[in-house]
Short mmCIF file of C-alpha atoms in Angstrom, two decimals:
data_model
loop_
_atom_site.label_atom_id
_atom_site.label_comp_id
_atom_site.label_asym_id
_atom_site.label_seq_id
_atom_site.Cartn_x
_atom_site.Cartn_y
_atom_site.Cartn_z
CA UNK A 1 -11.71 -28.99 -1.39
CA UNK A 2 -11.04 -31.78 -3.72
CA UNK A 3 -7.53 -31.63 -2.80
CA UNK A 4 -8.48 -33.13 0.86
CA UNK A 5 -8.23 -36.83 0.76
CA UNK A 6 -11.55 -38.54 1.62
CA UNK A 7 -9.86 -40.83 4.22
CA UNK A 8 -8.38 -37.81 6.19
CA UNK A 9 -12.04 -36.34 6.49
CA UNK A 10 -13.39 -39.63 7.63
CA UNK A 11 -10.67 -39.97 10.06
CA UNK A 12 -11.19 -36.63 11.54
CA UNK A 13 -15.05 -37.29 11.62
CA UNK A 14 -14.43 -40.49 13.56
CA UNK A 15 -12.33 -38.85 15.97
CA UNK A 16 -15.31 -36.66 16.68
CA UNK A 17 -14.40 -33.64 14.86
CA UNK A 18 -17.31 -31.31 14.14
CA UNK A 19 -18.11 -30.08 10.56
CA UNK A 20 -16.23 -26.73 11.45
CA UNK A 21 -13.18 -28.49 12.72
CA UNK A 22 -12.94 -30.61 9.70
CA UNK A 23 -13.20 -27.61 7.43
CA UNK A 24 -10.73 -25.62 9.55
CA UNK A 25 -8.07 -28.33 10.06
CA UNK A 26 -8.59 -30.84 7.15
CA UNK A 27 -10.05 -29.28 4.16
CA UNK A 28 -8.50 -25.57 4.31
CA UNK A 29 -4.97 -26.67 4.84
CA UNK A 30 -5.28 -29.16 2.02
CA UNK A 31 -6.74 -26.51 -0.43
CA UNK A 32 -4.23 -23.52 0.52
CA UNK A 33 -1.41 -24.59 -1.81
CA UNK A 34 -3.79 -24.44 -4.89
CA UNK A 35 -5.35 -21.18 -3.29
CA UNK A 36 -2.06 -19.45 -2.78
CA UNK A 37 -0.92 -20.85 -6.23
CA UNK A 38 -3.94 -19.21 -8.01
CA UNK A 39 -3.40 -15.95 -6.06
CA UNK A 40 0.26 -15.93 -7.45
CA UNK A 41 -0.90 -16.05 -11.06
CA UNK A 42 -3.58 -13.50 -10.18
CA UNK A 43 -0.96 -11.05 -9.16
CA UNK A 44 1.06 -11.83 -12.23
CA UNK A 45 -2.11 -11.21 -14.47
CA UNK A 46 -2.99 -7.98 -12.55
CA UNK A 47 0.31 -6.67 -12.98
CA UNK A 48 0.31 -7.31 -16.68
CA UNK A 49 -3.00 -5.92 -16.93
CA UNK A 50 -2.28 -2.76 -14.99
CA UNK A 51 0.96 -1.95 -17.28
CA UNK A 52 -1.31 -2.79 -20.53
CA UNK A 53 -3.94 -0.26 -19.23
CA UNK A 54 -1.38 2.23 -18.74
CA UNK A 55 -0.03 1.90 -22.34
CA UNK A 56 -3.57 2.34 -23.63
CA UNK A 57 -5.46 5.00 -21.43
CA UNK A 58 -3.16 6.82 -19.07
CA UNK A 59 -0.90 9.82 -18.93
CA UNK A 60 1.16 8.35 -16.25
CA UNK A 61 2.86 5.13 -15.03
CA UNK A 62 5.48 2.78 -16.63
CA UNK A 63 3.64 1.47 -19.35
CA UNK A 64 2.74 5.13 -20.53
CA UNK A 65 6.47 6.05 -20.18
CA UNK A 66 7.58 3.01 -22.15
CA UNK A 67 5.04 3.77 -24.85
CA UNK A 68 5.82 7.63 -25.21
CA UNK A 69 9.52 6.96 -25.16
CA UNK A 70 9.05 4.36 -28.00
CA UNK A 71 7.13 6.86 -30.07
CA UNK A 72 10.20 9.41 -29.57
CA UNK A 73 12.85 6.73 -30.41
CA UNK A 74 14.16 6.87 -26.80
CA UNK A 75 15.27 3.36 -26.80
CA UNK A 76 17.21 3.51 -23.52
CA UNK A 77 14.30 4.75 -21.73
CA UNK A 78 12.26 2.17 -23.26
CA UNK A 79 14.67 -0.55 -22.35
CA UNK A 80 14.95 0.53 -18.78
CA UNK A 81 11.23 0.82 -18.50
CA UNK A 82 11.11 -2.70 -19.57
CA UNK A 83 13.77 -3.77 -16.97
CA UNK A 84 11.84 -2.09 -14.25
CA UNK A 85 8.37 -3.52 -15.01
CA UNK A 86 10.20 -7.07 -15.19
CA UNK A 87 11.93 -6.23 -11.72
CA UNK A 88 8.57 -5.41 -10.23
CA UNK A 89 6.95 -8.65 -11.41
CA UNK A 90 9.86 -10.56 -10.37
CA UNK A 91 9.54 -8.95 -6.86
CA UNK A 92 5.68 -9.64 -6.73
CA UNK A 93 6.49 -13.34 -7.59
CA UNK A 94 9.30 -13.34 -4.90
CA UNK A 95 6.91 -11.97 -2.37
CA UNK A 96 4.19 -14.54 -3.41
CA UNK A 97 6.69 -17.55 -2.88
CA UNK A 98 7.81 -16.13 0.44
CA UNK A 99 4.24 -16.11 1.65
CA UNK A 100 3.53 -19.63 0.49
CA UNK A 101 6.71 -20.87 2.51
CA UNK A 102 5.46 -18.85 5.57
CA UNK A 103 1.77 -19.88 5.26
CA UNK A 104 1.95 -23.34 3.86
CA UNK A 105 5.24 -25.12 4.87
CA UNK A 106 3.75 -28.52 4.18
CA UNK A 107 3.23 -27.75 0.32
CA UNK A 108 4.53 -30.93 -1.60
CA UNK A 109 4.86 -32.94 1.64
CA UNK A 110 1.00 -34.23 1.69
#
C-alpha cells in the first residue's frame, strides 16, 4: 500500500471516490507490481525447495534422479538433469514475466 502516492489517494477522495473505490482503483494498481515480483521470487524459491526436497527424502523426481545418478557416477544423466531443472525454472520465470506484462502493463511507467 505504501507504493500508492498519497496525492493520488487524496485526489480520488476529492473526486468523491468511496474507500472501496480508492482501494480498487488507486492502491491495488500501485501495489500490483510489487505483489507480482514477490510471487515471481516465491515461484523460484518454491521450485528450488521442491528439487532440494526430492534430493533429501524422495524416491522419484528430478532431484532424486540427479542425486542417485551422481552416486553411480552417471555424469551425462546428472548434467542432463541439471539442464532440465534449469530449463523448467527458466520457463517458470518466463511465465511469470508474461503474466506481469499482461496484468500490469503500466509497470515502470508510474
